[in-house]
Amino acid sequence: MSKLKTENYKGTRDFFPEEMKLRTWMFGVMKKIVQTFGYEEYDGPLLESLDIYKAKSGEEIVNRQLYNFTDKGGREVAIRPEMTPTLARMVASKSRELAKPIRWYSIPNLWRYEAPGHGRLREHWQLNVDLFGVTGFQAEVEIVQLACEILFAFGATSKHFKVRFSNRKVLNDFLGKTLGLEESKQQAVAKILDKKNKISVDEFNNLISEQLNKPETDLRLVNNFLNSTYTNLSQIAGIENENSKEIEAFQREMNKLGYGEVVMFDPSIIRGFDYYTGFIFEIFDTSPENKRSLYGGGRYDNLIGLFSNDELSGIGFGLGDVTLENFLRTHNLIPSFKKRTGIFACIQSESCFSEMAKISTKLRRVGLMIEMNLDGNLKLGKQIANAEKKGYEFVLIMGEEELKEQKINLKNLVSGEQKKISIDDLQLVIQSLTKT
Ligand code: HAM
């Protein structure tokens, strides 16, 4: 029989220990920051009823990207392509009991049937941070602030990324009132706006013109809208004052808090999901090699309403691990994970095994990390070579002589320095060496 392939499924990754170290570090930094804002961790199932995505996740996800099937009991199920519907379902099931505002986060793996490429895979992990029960712009401020603080905690500066935001209400005003488009045309124009940065100017103008009532004059209005700033948006006829004010209040507050350099109003931000009702945003790397957004999020006023009669406005974002890793690599923000902080213990004969196992257990019980060579017949040189390959800086070496003397050799593999120390002093010596 021919051998099975060791290759993983298209668009997925195997996380060997080396990659796992990077992932654990990235998740650790994210968790640390969201927790400082008071967010609590939650989780949900990988499989959900297909209906919860059909309701509001949008046409692209449901028709093209979903992994869905009928289970053995005849139920239509889907592997989660995003976390927001699961979160809305969970919050709806307990919305009356939960203390407000609800601040939750999770790092689920998500599945989308995509054409894999730079920044896009079929399985990715996504930090989801969501806040429920605050309708004022202060929630937008907190969510975007938190998103920025995560990148700062990785060592990024305001030169490395930009937060681009808009508002669905302003977009609806523009498409419906300024351009006077009917519902289906509004959706078609929104889709073209969403593609704006991926197509040429001519292609964009042609596609948009096909949808407009008065192509010549309305195309000028579209470009005028796309070039508007948070201060002159209110001058566009059709855009409600209270909606342009929302944009202004948010930007002014972000300026006041010191995020003015990274946050900018960008009317071409659309977001593909049907559930967003107001503020929407994406965060982009300023380096041109990473075109895909790092973060995507926004406010959704009535998602909970799919599951219950209670009303609770939510706002949040997703930060993908693939795009984040690309971002960190591009800006040289990933530390080396090669060095192991513990000790590798070598034995020069089988008779040393019990004593070394005993010593190792004692040291592990006080929290030290000892990885033991288990084969006393393996040549010492080979044991040390293994320790070096694994990234250890220090090894313990025990032979018959040391066993008799109740001493042990401690060797620094980098300097080559070796000293014999009493087993009784070992704990203190190792603690001082491996203190980080
Ligand atoms: P999204 O824009 O689809 O939003 O995803 C958010 C982020 O996840 C993207 O900016 C990107 O970094 C990453 N991402 C998405 N799809 C992939 C993929 N196929 N491969 C690699 N990375 C990917 C949502 O999913 C919303 N549910 C986020 C949200 C939470 N909105 C409110 N709360």
Short mmCIF file of C-alpha atoms and ligand atoms in Angstrom, two decimals:
data_model
loop_
_atom_site.label_atom_id
_atom_site.label_comp_id
_atom_site.label_asym_id
_atom_site.label_seq_id
_atom_site.Cartn_x
_atom_site.Cartn_y
_atom_site.Cartn_z
CA MET A 1 0.00 0.00 0.00
CA SER A 2 1.35 3.46 -0.83
CA LYS A 3 2.03 5.73 2.13
CA LEU A 4 -0.43 8.43 3.15
CA LYS A 5 0.68 12.01 2.58
CA THR A 6 2.12 14.00 5.49
CA GLU A 7 0.84 17.21 3.90
CA ASN A 8 -1.86 19.11 5.80
CA TYR A 9 -5.24 20.08 4.31
CA LYS A 10 -5.08 23.08 1.93
CA GLY A 11 -5.28 26.43 3.70
CA THR A 12 -4.49 25.03 7.16
CA ARG A 13 -1.31 25.01 9.22
CA ASP A 14 0.42 22.41 11.37
CA PHE A 15 1.74 24.03 14.50
CA PHE A 16 5.05 22.34 15.30
CA PRO A 17 6.49 23.34 18.70
CA GLU A 18 8.41 26.18 17.05
CA GLU A 19 5.23 27.68 15.54
CA MET A 20 3.27 26.90 18.68
CA LYS A 21 5.69 29.05 20.71
CA LEU A 22 4.95 31.99 18.44
CA ARG A 23 1.20 31.40 18.63
CA THR A 24 1.24 31.06 22.43
CA TRP A 25 3.25 34.27 22.71
CA MET A 26 0.90 36.18 20.37
CA PHE A 27 -2.20 34.97 22.22
CA GLY A 28 -0.53 35.75 25.55
CA VAL A 29 0.11 39.38 24.59
CA MET A 30 -3.46 39.78 23.28
CA LYS A 31 -4.98 38.26 26.42
CA LYS A 32 -2.87 40.38 28.72
CA ILE A 33 -4.05 43.60 27.09
CA VAL A 34 -7.77 42.75 26.83
CA GLN A 35 -7.73 41.67 30.46
CA THR A 36 -6.32 45.03 31.52
CA PHE A 37 -9.54 46.57 30.10
CA GLY A 38 -11.65 44.17 32.19
CA TYR A 39 -12.67 41.71 29.43
CA GLU A 40 -13.44 38.09 30.42
CA GLU A 41 -12.78 35.01 28.31
CA TYR A 42 -15.58 32.84 26.85
CA ASP A 43 -15.75 30.03 24.30
CA GLY A 44 -18.39 28.26 22.21
CA PRO A 45 -18.75 25.23 19.93
CA LEU A 46 -17.04 24.73 16.58
CA LEU A 47 -20.35 23.58 15.05
CA GLU A 48 -23.48 25.73 14.93
CA SER A 49 -26.86 25.50 13.24
CA LEU A 50 -26.59 26.79 9.66
CA ASP A 51 -29.46 29.22 10.35
CA ILE A 52 -27.41 31.49 12.59
CA TYR A 53 -25.11 32.39 9.69
CA LYS A 54 -27.88 32.57 7.09
CA ALA A 55 -29.56 35.27 9.17
CA LYS A 56 -26.96 38.05 8.99
CA SER A 57 -23.44 36.92 8.12
CA GLY A 58 -23.80 38.09 4.54
CA GLU A 59 -23.96 36.49 1.12
CA GLU A 60 -20.21 35.94 0.61
CA ILE A 61 -19.73 33.94 3.82
CA VAL A 62 -22.92 31.87 3.47
CA ASN A 63 -22.88 31.08 -0.25
CA ARG A 64 -19.17 30.82 -0.90
CA GLN A 65 -17.15 30.31 2.25
CA LEU A 66 -19.11 28.12 4.61
CA TYR A 67 -18.13 24.54 5.48
CA ASN A 68 -21.61 23.10 6.01
CA PHE A 69 -23.22 19.67 5.95
CA THR A 70 -26.22 17.66 7.12
CA ASP A 71 -25.44 15.65 10.25
CA LYS A 72 -26.55 12.04 10.83
CA GLY A 73 -29.73 13.32 12.50
CA GLY A 74 -30.65 15.40 9.43
CA ARG A 75 -29.70 18.79 10.96
CA GLU A 76 -28.15 21.48 8.79
CA VAL A 77 -24.93 22.49 10.53
CA ALA A 78 -21.91 24.65 9.75
CA ILE A 79 -18.36 24.96 11.06
CA ARG A 80 -18.08 28.50 12.47
CA PRO A 81 -16.69 30.96 9.90
CA GLU A 82 -16.82 33.76 12.50
CA MET A 83 -17.57 34.07 16.20
CA THR A 84 -20.08 36.93 16.32
CA PRO A 85 -23.26 34.84 15.76
CA THR A 86 -22.18 32.33 18.45
CA LEU A 87 -21.47 35.22 20.81
CA ALA A 88 -24.86 36.84 20.08
CA ARG A 89 -26.60 33.51 20.72
CA MET A 90 -24.76 33.04 24.03
CA VAL A 91 -25.39 36.61 25.21
CA ALA A 92 -29.09 36.38 24.18
CA SER A 93 -29.52 33.18 26.20
CA LYS A 94 -28.54 34.97 29.43
CA SER A 95 -28.85 38.66 28.61
CA ARG A 96 -31.03 39.49 31.61
CA GLU A 97 -28.76 37.83 34.17
CA LEU A 98 -25.44 39.21 32.91
CA ALA A 99 -23.96 42.30 34.61
CA LYS A 100 -23.70 45.19 32.14
CA PRO A 101 -21.73 46.29 30.35
CA ILE A 102 -20.74 42.83 29.15
CA ARG A 103 -17.06 42.72 28.19
CA TRP A 104 -16.03 39.38 26.67
CA TYR A 105 -13.22 38.02 24.54
CA SER A 106 -12.31 34.73 22.88
CA ILE A 107 -9.67 33.36 20.48
CA PRO A 108 -11.56 30.78 18.38
CA ASN A 109 -10.31 28.96 15.26
CA LEU A 110 -12.59 29.77 12.33
CA TRP A 111 -13.12 28.06 8.98
CA ARG A 112 -13.78 29.72 5.63
CA TYR A 113 -13.55 28.08 2.23
CA GLU A 114 -11.25 30.69 0.71
CA ALA A 115 -8.60 30.71 -1.99
CA PRO A 116 -5.53 30.60 0.30
CA GLY A 117 -2.97 33.36 -0.22
CA HIS A 118 -0.95 35.98 1.63
CA GLY A 119 -3.02 36.86 4.72
CA ARG A 120 -5.85 34.44 3.85
CA LEU A 121 -6.19 30.82 4.92
CA ARG A 122 -9.05 28.37 5.35
CA GLU A 123 -8.47 27.98 9.08
CA HIS A 124 -7.37 30.95 11.13
CA TRP A 125 -7.53 32.01 14.75
CA GLN A 126 -9.20 35.29 15.56
CA LEU A 127 -9.20 37.34 18.73
CA ASN A 128 -12.79 38.51 19.22
CA VAL A 129 -13.39 41.36 21.64
CA ASP A 130 -16.97 42.58 22.15
CA LEU A 131 -18.76 45.01 24.42
CA PHE A 132 -22.55 44.95 24.99
CA GLY A 133 -24.86 47.45 26.62
CA VAL A 134 -23.23 50.83 25.84
CA THR A 135 -24.85 52.86 23.04
CA GLY A 136 -22.72 56.03 23.29
CA PHE A 137 -19.60 56.71 21.21
CA GLN A 138 -17.53 55.97 24.31
CA ALA A 139 -17.90 52.26 23.46
CA GLU A 140 -16.42 52.90 20.00
CA VAL A 141 -13.59 54.79 21.67
CA GLU A 142 -12.82 51.95 24.09
CA ILE A 143 -12.93 49.25 21.41
CA VAL A 144 -10.61 51.10 19.01
CA GLN A 145 -8.32 52.15 21.85
CA LEU A 146 -8.04 48.51 22.92
CA ALA A 147 -7.33 47.42 19.34
CA CYS A 148 -4.47 49.96 19.12
CA GLU A 149 -3.08 49.08 22.55
CA ILE A 150 -2.68 45.44 21.48
CA LEU A 151 -0.46 46.50 18.57
CA PHE A 152 1.50 48.88 20.80
CA ALA A 153 2.04 46.02 23.28
CA PHE A 154 3.68 44.02 20.46
CA GLY A 155 6.09 46.92 20.00
CA ALA A 156 4.35 48.57 17.03
CA THR A 157 4.26 52.36 16.75
CA SER A 158 1.69 54.69 15.21
CA LYS A 159 3.76 54.65 11.99
CA HIS A 160 3.11 50.94 11.49
CA PHE A 161 -0.70 50.86 11.17
CA LYS A 162 -3.82 52.91 10.45
CA VAL A 163 -7.36 52.58 11.81
CA ARG A 164 -9.85 53.40 9.04
CA PHE A 165 -13.43 53.90 10.15
CA SER A 166 -16.82 54.83 8.75
CA ASN A 167 -20.45 54.47 9.70
CA ARG A 168 -23.22 52.38 8.10
CA LYS A 169 -25.79 55.11 8.87
CA VAL A 170 -23.76 57.68 6.93
CA LEU A 171 -23.29 55.23 4.08
CA ASN A 172 -27.04 54.52 3.99
CA ASP A 173 -27.80 58.25 3.99
CA PHE A 174 -25.43 58.77 1.10
CA LEU A 175 -26.66 55.86 -1.01
CA GLY A 176 -30.37 56.30 -0.26
CA LYS A 177 -30.78 60.05 0.16
CA THR A 178 -27.84 61.72 -1.63
CA LEU A 179 -27.84 59.34 -4.61
CA GLY A 180 -31.52 58.33 -4.32
CA LEU A 181 -30.74 54.66 -5.06
CA GLU A 182 -33.24 51.87 -4.50
CA GLU A 183 -32.34 49.08 -2.05
CA SER A 184 -30.81 46.58 -4.52
CA LYS A 185 -28.67 49.29 -6.18
CA GLN A 186 -27.51 50.49 -2.76
CA GLN A 187 -26.14 47.02 -2.07
CA ALA A 188 -24.49 46.82 -5.49
CA VAL A 189 -22.78 50.20 -5.01
CA ALA A 190 -21.65 49.26 -1.48
CA LYS A 191 -20.00 46.11 -2.89
CA ILE A 192 -18.15 48.17 -5.51
CA LEU A 193 -17.00 50.68 -2.85
CA ASP A 194 -15.73 47.72 -0.83
CA LYS A 195 -13.58 46.64 -3.81
CA LYS A 196 -12.29 50.16 -4.49
CA ASN A 197 -8.70 49.54 -3.41
CA LYS A 198 -8.44 46.25 -5.30
CA ILE A 199 -9.43 47.55 -8.77
CA SER A 200 -8.22 50.31 -11.12
CA VAL A 201 -9.78 53.80 -11.07
CA ASP A 202 -11.29 53.28 -14.55
CA GLU A 203 -12.79 49.94 -13.59
CA PHE A 204 -14.19 51.47 -10.40
CA ASN A 205 -15.75 54.43 -12.25
CA ASN A 206 -17.30 52.14 -14.90
CA LEU A 207 -18.76 49.70 -12.39
CA ILE A 208 -20.22 52.47 -10.22
CA SER A 209 -21.63 54.42 -13.19
CA GLU A 210 -23.62 51.36 -14.28
CA GLN A 211 -25.56 51.55 -11.00
CA LEU A 212 -26.14 55.31 -10.76
CA ASN A 213 -29.35 57.12 -11.76
CA LYS A 214 -27.48 60.06 -13.33
CA PRO A 215 -23.99 58.67 -13.99
CA GLU A 216 -22.19 61.93 -14.86
CA THR A 217 -23.30 64.08 -11.95
CA ASP A 218 -23.64 61.23 -9.44
CA LEU A 219 -20.12 59.93 -10.09
CA ARG A 220 -18.88 63.34 -8.98
CA LEU A 221 -20.94 62.98 -5.80
CA VAL A 222 -19.43 59.54 -5.17
CA ASN A 223 -15.88 60.87 -5.47
CA ASN A 224 -16.77 63.87 -3.36
CA PHE A 225 -18.08 61.50 -0.66
CA LEU A 226 -14.99 59.31 -0.86
CA ASN A 227 -12.74 62.34 -0.41
CA SER A 228 -14.74 63.85 2.45
CA THR A 229 -13.25 64.29 5.90
CA TYR A 230 -14.90 64.10 9.30
CA THR A 231 -15.13 67.89 9.37
CA ASN A 232 -16.82 68.47 5.99
CA LEU A 233 -19.04 65.39 5.81
CA SER A 234 -22.01 67.34 7.20
CA GLN A 235 -21.94 69.56 4.10
CA ILE A 236 -22.99 66.67 1.83
CA ALA A 237 -26.73 67.02 1.14
CA GLY A 238 -28.67 63.95 2.34
CA ILE A 239 -26.35 62.99 5.20
CA GLU A 240 -28.21 63.46 8.48
CA ASN A 241 -26.61 65.82 10.90
CA GLU A 242 -26.80 63.42 13.86
CA ASN A 243 -24.97 60.76 11.83
CA SER A 244 -22.11 63.00 10.71
CA LYS A 245 -21.94 64.26 14.33
CA GLU A 246 -21.34 60.66 15.51
CA ILE A 247 -18.29 60.43 13.27
CA GLU A 248 -17.03 63.79 14.44
CA ALA A 249 -17.51 62.99 18.15
CA PHE A 250 -15.56 59.75 17.80
CA GLN A 251 -12.65 61.29 15.87
CA ARG A 252 -12.41 64.27 18.24
CA GLU A 253 -12.29 62.00 21.28
CA MET A 254 -9.63 59.79 19.70
CA ASN A 255 -7.58 62.91 18.92
CA LYS A 256 -7.97 64.03 22.52
CA LEU A 257 -6.78 60.66 23.83
CA GLY A 258 -3.68 60.74 21.66
CA TYR A 259 -4.72 58.36 18.87
CA GLY A 260 -5.27 61.09 16.26
CA GLU A 261 -2.25 60.02 14.24
CA VAL A 262 -3.53 56.48 13.66
CA VAL A 263 -7.31 56.96 13.38
CA MET A 264 -8.88 58.32 10.20
CA PHE A 265 -12.34 58.56 8.67
CA ASP A 266 -12.49 56.55 5.42
CA PRO A 267 -15.88 56.37 3.67
CA SER A 268 -14.72 53.43 1.52
CA ILE A 269 -14.81 51.14 4.57
CA ILE A 270 -17.93 48.99 4.06
CA ARG A 271 -17.54 45.62 5.93
CA GLY A 272 -19.22 42.60 4.35
CA PHE A 273 -21.49 41.54 7.21
CA ASP A 274 -25.20 42.44 7.22
CA TYR A 275 -25.40 42.85 10.99
CA TYR A 276 -23.45 46.11 11.33
CA THR A 277 -25.72 49.07 11.94
CA GLY A 278 -23.46 52.03 12.75
CA PHE A 279 -19.73 52.51 13.36
CA ILE A 280 -17.48 50.17 11.30
CA PHE A 281 -13.70 49.96 11.15
CA GLU A 282 -10.70 48.07 9.84
CA ILE A 283 -7.02 48.32 10.76
CA PHE A 284 -4.35 48.11 8.08
CA ASP A 285 -0.60 47.69 8.04
CA THR A 286 1.05 50.77 6.51
CA SER A 287 3.53 48.46 4.76
CA PRO A 288 2.25 47.82 1.20
CA GLU A 289 3.19 44.13 1.26
CA ASN A 290 0.36 43.38 3.71
CA LYS A 291 -2.80 44.56 1.99
CA ARG A 292 -5.34 42.52 3.97
CA SER A 293 -6.89 44.09 7.03
CA LEU A 294 -5.51 43.09 10.41
CA TYR A 295 -8.73 43.88 12.27
CA GLY A 296 -12.36 44.25 11.25
CA GLY A 297 -15.25 45.25 13.44
CA GLY A 298 -18.13 47.52 14.21
CA ARG A 299 -21.41 48.11 16.01
CA TYR A 300 -24.37 45.77 15.66
CA ASP A 301 -27.56 47.04 17.30
CA ASN A 302 -29.97 44.19 16.84
CA LEU A 303 -28.10 40.91 16.51
CA ILE A 304 -29.32 39.69 19.90
CA GLY A 305 -32.84 40.28 18.56
CA LEU A 306 -32.43 37.23 16.29
CA PHE A 307 -32.60 35.07 19.40
CA SER A 308 -34.67 37.00 21.96
CA ASN A 309 -36.97 39.96 22.47
CA ASP A 310 -34.36 41.77 24.52
CA GLU A 311 -32.49 44.63 22.95
CA LEU A 312 -28.79 45.00 23.60
CA SER A 313 -26.41 46.88 21.37
CA GLY A 314 -23.03 45.26 20.75
CA ILE A 315 -19.75 46.46 19.34
CA GLY A 316 -16.52 44.58 18.76
CA PHE A 317 -13.79 43.36 16.45
CA GLY A 318 -11.91 40.36 15.15
CA LEU A 319 -8.10 40.33 14.90
CA GLY A 320 -6.72 37.49 12.77
CA ASP A 321 -3.56 35.59 13.69
CA VAL A 322 -2.38 35.23 10.07
CA THR A 323 -2.47 38.94 9.28
CA LEU A 324 -1.05 39.79 12.70
CA GLU A 325 1.90 37.44 12.20
CA ASN A 326 2.59 38.97 8.75
CA PHE A 327 2.45 42.42 10.33
CA LEU A 328 4.84 41.49 13.16
CA ARG A 329 7.29 39.82 10.76
CA THR A 330 7.26 42.79 8.39
CA HIS A 331 8.16 45.18 11.21
CA ASN A 332 10.64 42.82 12.93
CA LEU A 333 8.59 42.57 16.09
CA ILE A 334 8.88 38.82 16.70
CA PRO A 335 11.40 37.78 19.37
CA SER A 336 13.52 34.65 19.02
CA PHE A 337 12.02 31.56 20.65
CA LYS A 338 15.08 29.39 20.08
CA LYS A 339 16.46 29.49 23.63
CA ARG A 340 14.98 27.07 26.18
CA THR A 341 14.90 28.43 29.71
CA GLY A 342 15.09 25.11 31.58
CA ILE A 343 17.88 22.54 32.07
CA PHE A 344 18.63 19.34 30.18
CA ALA A 345 19.77 16.50 32.42
CA CYS A 346 22.31 13.96 31.07
CA ILE A 347 23.18 10.58 32.59
CA GLN A 348 26.36 8.65 31.82
CA SER A 349 25.08 5.19 32.76
CA GLU A 350 21.77 3.43 33.43
CA SER A 351 22.60 3.25 37.12
CA CYS A 352 22.39 7.06 37.33
CA PHE A 353 18.80 7.12 36.06
CA SER A 354 17.02 6.74 39.45
CA GLU A 355 19.10 9.37 41.20
CA MET A 356 18.71 11.87 38.35
CA ALA A 357 14.94 11.18 38.15
CA LYS A 358 14.71 11.81 41.90
CA ILE A 359 16.66 15.09 41.68
CA SER A 360 14.61 16.20 38.66
CA THR A 361 11.32 15.52 40.45
CA LYS A 362 12.44 17.57 43.44
CA LEU A 363 13.42 20.49 41.20
CA ARG A 364 10.20 20.29 39.15
CA ARG A 365 8.17 20.42 42.36
CA VAL A 366 9.62 23.87 43.06
CA GLY A 367 8.70 24.98 39.54
CA LEU A 368 11.95 24.43 37.64
CA MET A 369 11.92 22.88 34.18
CA ILE A 370 14.08 19.79 33.78
CA GLU A 371 14.02 17.69 30.63
CA MET A 372 15.77 14.37 31.16
CA ASN A 373 17.69 12.17 28.81
CA LEU A 374 16.23 8.73 29.56
CA ASP A 375 18.81 6.47 27.89
CA GLY A 376 21.94 5.95 30.04
CA ASN A 377 23.64 4.06 27.20
CA LEU A 378 23.55 7.03 24.83
CA LYS A 379 26.99 8.65 24.45
CA LEU A 380 27.39 11.86 26.48
CA GLY A 381 28.42 13.80 23.36
CA LYS A 382 25.18 12.80 21.66
CA GLN A 383 23.11 13.80 24.73
CA ILE A 384 24.77 17.21 24.78
CA ALA A 385 24.28 17.63 21.03
CA ASN A 386 20.56 16.90 21.53
CA ALA A 387 20.38 19.48 24.33
CA GLU A 388 22.05 22.08 22.11
CA LYS A 389 19.71 21.34 19.21
CA LYS A 390 16.74 21.79 21.51
CA GLY A 391 18.03 25.24 22.49
CA TYR A 392 19.23 24.59 26.06
CA GLU A 393 21.95 26.74 27.52
CA PHE A 394 22.68 24.53 30.54
CA VAL A 395 23.03 20.79 31.08
CA LEU A 396 23.40 18.70 34.21
CA ILE A 397 25.72 15.71 33.89
CA MET A 398 25.75 12.77 36.27
CA GLY A 399 28.14 9.81 36.09
CA GLU A 400 29.15 7.03 38.52
CA GLU A 401 31.72 9.26 40.20
CA GLU A 402 29.30 12.10 40.86
CA LEU A 403 26.70 9.61 42.09
CA LYS A 404 29.13 8.40 44.75
CA GLU A 405 30.12 11.95 45.75
CA GLN A 406 26.49 13.17 45.75
CA LYS A 407 27.58 15.92 43.41
CA ILE A 408 26.63 16.87 39.88
CA ASN A 409 28.25 18.70 36.95
CA LEU A 410 26.58 21.81 35.63
CA LYS A 411 27.78 22.85 32.20
CA ASN A 412 27.14 26.08 30.32
CA LEU A 413 26.91 25.04 26.66
CA VAL A 414 27.54 28.55 25.39
CA SER A 415 30.73 29.34 27.37
CA GLY A 416 31.82 25.72 27.82
CA GLU A 417 32.35 26.40 31.54
CA GLN A 418 31.68 23.42 33.82
CA LYS A 419 31.59 23.12 37.60
CA LYS A 420 30.84 20.40 40.08
CA ILE A 421 28.27 21.31 42.68
CA SER A 422 26.73 19.54 45.63
CA ILE A 423 23.25 18.15 44.98
CA ASP A 424 22.02 20.01 48.08
CA ASP A 425 22.96 23.37 46.48
CA LEU A 426 21.51 22.54 43.08
CA GLN A 427 18.10 24.16 43.51
CA LEU A 428 19.51 27.57 44.47
CA VAL A 429 22.16 27.50 41.74
CA ILE A 430 19.63 26.64 39.02
CA GLN A 431 17.12 29.18 40.30
CA SER A 432 19.68 31.94 40.01
CA LEU A 433 20.76 30.80 36.53
CA THR A 434 17.30 30.42 35.01
CA LYS A 435 15.74 33.52 36.56
CA THR A 436 14.20 35.53 33.71
P1 HAM B 1 -13.74 39.78 9.52
O1 HAM B 1 -13.41 41.09 8.92
O2 HAM B 1 -14.32 38.74 8.63
O3 HAM B 1 -14.71 40.09 10.76
O4 HAM B 1 -12.44 39.17 10.19
C1 HAM B 1 -11.67 39.91 11.09
C2 HAM B 1 -10.20 39.68 10.83
O5 HAM B 1 -9.94 38.26 10.81
C3 HAM B 1 -9.72 40.14 9.45
O6 HAM B 1 -9.37 41.50 9.49
C4 HAM B 1 -8.51 39.26 9.25
O7 HAM B 1 -7.41 39.70 10.00
C5 HAM B 1 -8.94 37.94 9.87
N1 HAM B 1 -9.46 36.99 8.87
C6 HAM B 1 -10.71 36.88 8.39
N2 HAM B 1 -10.80 35.89 7.50
C7 HAM B 1 -9.55 35.34 7.41
C8 HAM B 1 -8.97 34.27 6.66
N3 HAM B 1 -9.68 33.53 5.82
N4 HAM B 1 -7.66 33.99 6.83
C9 HAM B 1 -6.92 34.71 7.70
N5 HAM B 1 -7.40 35.73 8.44
C10 HAM B 1 -8.70 36.05 8.29
C11 HAM B 1 -15.38 39.14 11.48
O8 HAM B 1 -15.19 37.97 11.39
C12 HAM B 1 -16.33 39.76 12.50
N6 HAM B 1 -17.16 38.69 13.05
C13 HAM B 1 -15.53 40.47 13.58
C14 HAM B 1 -16.36 41.11 14.64
C15 HAM B 1 -16.35 40.80 15.97
N7 HAM B 1 -17.24 42.10 14.46
C16 HAM B 1 -17.78 42.41 15.63
N8 HAM B 1 -17.26 41.61 16.55
#
